[in-house]
Structures are given as C-alpha cells and as structure tokens.
C-alpha cells in the first residue's frame, strides 16, 4: 500500500497513443518488451555504424518489411522505428538523441 507522502508521477506503463486513427507505441513500452514478444525486431551490434546512426536520429534501410520495429542492441531493447518504403523511420525520442556534430563517443581518438 503506497505511503501518503509518496508522490506518484505515473502509475503503470504507457502503452502508446492513438494518432490519426493509428496506434503509436510508446518509448517506455519498447524498453519493457522482450524481443521475442515482438513481431519485427532489428538487432544492432554495440558500436556499429547503424547503431550510431539510430542514436543520432537517422533512418536505416528496411528492405520490404512494413510496420513498427523494435530496435535492440545486442538483444536489449532501445526504441522504435517504423518500416515503410524501404526505410526504417527513426522514432527514438528526440531528447535522447546524440548530437550529430559531437565527436563519436565510441571513437578512442576523439
């Protein structure tokens, strides 16, 4: 039972929201899911150029897949991308994205 002095900021997990008649999954949902519970998953190796591009908010190639795709890093959930027309549109939250002009944090020479 919660304490009276404890202020609850958000009870539960936000699943997503309805936008223009479609469901858009939330970032907290991505972090709570296991890859085996999702239909489409793109696993990126840690330190890969694709991972850095995703963290910077860039799109990735998608092939012929369509729909929401869970982006994972070595099997751990990171966020969402939406596949359509051969690209994965990045849905990583903008406040969490890495600055494209900043030095590569994984580059030992920077």
CSV table of C-alpha atoms in Angstrom, one decimal:
chain,number,residue,atom,x,y,z
A,1,UNK,CA,0.0,0.0,0.0
A,2,UNK,CA,1.5,3.4,-1.0
A,3,UNK,CA,2.6,5.8,1.6
A,4,UNK,CA,0.6,9.0,1.8
A,5,UNK,CA,3.8,11.1,1.4
A,6,UNK,CA,4.9,9.3,-1.7
A,7,UNK,CA,4.0,11.3,-4.9
A,8,UNK,CA,3.2,9.0,-7.8
A,9,UNK,CA,4.3,10.6,-11.1
A,10,UNK,CA,2.9,7.9,-13.4
A,11,UNK,CA,1.2,4.7,-12.3
A,12,UNK,CA,1.7,1.9,-14.7
A,13,UNK,CA,3.2,1.7,-18.2
A,14,UNK,CA,2.1,4.0,-21.0
A,15,UNK,CA,1.5,1.6,-23.9
A,16,UNK,CA,1.2,4.3,-26.6
A,17,UNK,CA,-1.3,6.7,-28.1
A,18,UNK,CA,-3.8,6.9,-30.9
A,19,UNK,CA,-2.8,9.3,-33.7
A,20,UNK,CA,-4.9,9.8,-36.8
A,21,UNK,CA,-6.7,6.5,-36.2
A,22,UNK,CA,-3.5,4.5,-35.8
A,23,UNK,CA,-1.6,3.3,-32.7
A,24,UNK,CA,1.8,4.6,-32.0
A,25,UNK,CA,3.7,2.6,-29.3
A,26,UNK,CA,5.5,4.5,-26.6
A,27,UNK,CA,9.2,4.5,-25.8
A,28,UNK,CA,8.6,3.1,-22.3
A,29,UNK,CA,6.8,0.2,-23.9
A,30,UNK,CA,9.8,-0.5,-26.1
A,31,UNK,CA,12.0,-0.7,-23.1
A,32,UNK,CA,9.6,-3.0,-21.2
A,33,UNK,CA,9.3,-5.6,-24.0
A,34,UNK,CA,11.4,-8.6,-24.7
A,35,UNK,CA,12.4,-9.0,-28.4
A,36,UNK,CA,10.8,-12.5,-28.6
A,37,UNK,CA,7.4,-10.9,-27.8
A,38,UNK,CA,7.6,-8.5,-30.8
A,39,UNK,CA,6.8,-9.4,-34.4
A,40,UNK,CA,9.6,-7.3,-36.0
A,41,UNK,CA,13.0,-6.7,-34.4
A,42,UNK,CA,16.2,-5.2,-35.8
A,43,UNK,CA,19.2,-6.1,-33.6
A,44,UNK,CA,22.1,-3.8,-33.9
A,45,UNK,CA,25.6,-4.7,-32.6
A,46,UNK,CA,27.0,-2.4,-30.0
A,47,UNK,CA,29.4,0.1,-31.6
A,48,UNK,CA,28.1,-0.5,-35.1
A,49,UNK,CA,27.7,2.5,-37.6
A,50,UNK,CA,23.9,1.6,-37.8
A,51,UNK,CA,23.6,1.9,-34.0
A,52,UNK,CA,25.3,5.3,-34.1
A,53,UNK,CA,23.0,6.4,-36.9
A,54,UNK,CA,20.0,5.3,-35.0
A,55,UNK,CA,21.1,7.1,-31.8
A,56,UNK,CA,21.6,10.3,-33.9
A,57,UNK,CA,18.0,10.1,-35.2
A,58,UNK,CA,18.8,9.0,-38.7
A,59,UNK,CA,16.8,6.5,-40.8
A,60,UNK,CA,18.0,3.0,-41.5
A,61,UNK,CA,17.5,0.7,-44.5
A,62,UNK,CA,14.5,-1.6,-44.1
A,63,UNK,CA,14.1,-4.0,-47.0
A,64,UNK,CA,10.5,-5.0,-47.7
A,65,UNK,CA,9.3,-5.0,-44.1
A,66,UNK,CA,6.4,-2.7,-43.0
A,67,UNK,CA,5.2,-1.5,-39.6
A,68,UNK,CA,6.7,-0.9,-36.2
A,69,UNK,CA,10.1,-2.5,-35.5
A,70,UNK,CA,11.7,-2.8,-32.1
A,71,UNK,CA,15.4,-1.7,-32.3
A,72,UNK,CA,17.6,-3.7,-30.0
A,73,UNK,CA,21.3,-3.5,-29.1
A,74,UNK,CA,22.8,-7.0,-28.6
A,75,UNK,CA,19.3,-8.2,-27.7
A,76,UNK,CA,18.4,-5.3,-25.3
A,77,UNK,CA,15.5,-3.0,-26.3
A,78,UNK,CA,16.4,0.6,-27.3
A,79,UNK,CA,13.4,2.1,-29.1
A,80,UNK,CA,11.1,2.0,-32.1
A,81,UNK,CA,11.4,2.6,-35.8
A,82,UNK,CA,8.6,2.3,-38.4
A,83,UNK,CA,9.4,0.5,-41.6
A,84,UNK,CA,7.8,1.7,-44.9
A,85,UNK,CA,9.0,2.1,-48.4
A,86,UNK,CA,12.4,0.5,-47.8
A,87,UNK,CA,13.4,2.7,-44.8
A,88,UNK,CA,13.1,2.5,-41.0
A,89,UNK,CA,11.9,5.9,-39.9
A,90,UNK,CA,13.5,6.7,-36.5
A,91,UNK,CA,11.2,7.1,-33.5
A,92,UNK,CA,13.9,7.3,-30.9
A,93,UNK,CA,12.9,10.2,-28.6
A,94,UNK,CA,14.5,13.5,-29.7
A,95,UNK,CA,15.7,14.5,-26.2
A,96,UNK,CA,17.7,11.2,-26.0
A,97,UNK,CA,19.3,11.5,-29.4
A,98,UNK,CA,23.0,12.1,-29.7
A,99,UNK,CA,24.2,15.3,-31.3
A,100,UNK,CA,25.3,14.6,-34.9
A,101,UNK,CA,28.1,17.3,-34.6
A,102,UNK,CA,29.5,15.9,-31.4
A,103,UNK,CA,32.6,13.6,-31.5
A,104,UNK,CA,31.8,9.9,-31.8
A,105,UNK,CA,31.7,8.7,-28.1
A,106,UNK,CA,32.9,5.2,-29.2
A,107,UNK,CA,36.0,6.5,-31.1
A,108,UNK,CA,39.1,6.2,-29.0
A,109,UNK,CA,40.8,9.0,-30.9
A,110,UNK,CA,38.2,11.7,-30.1
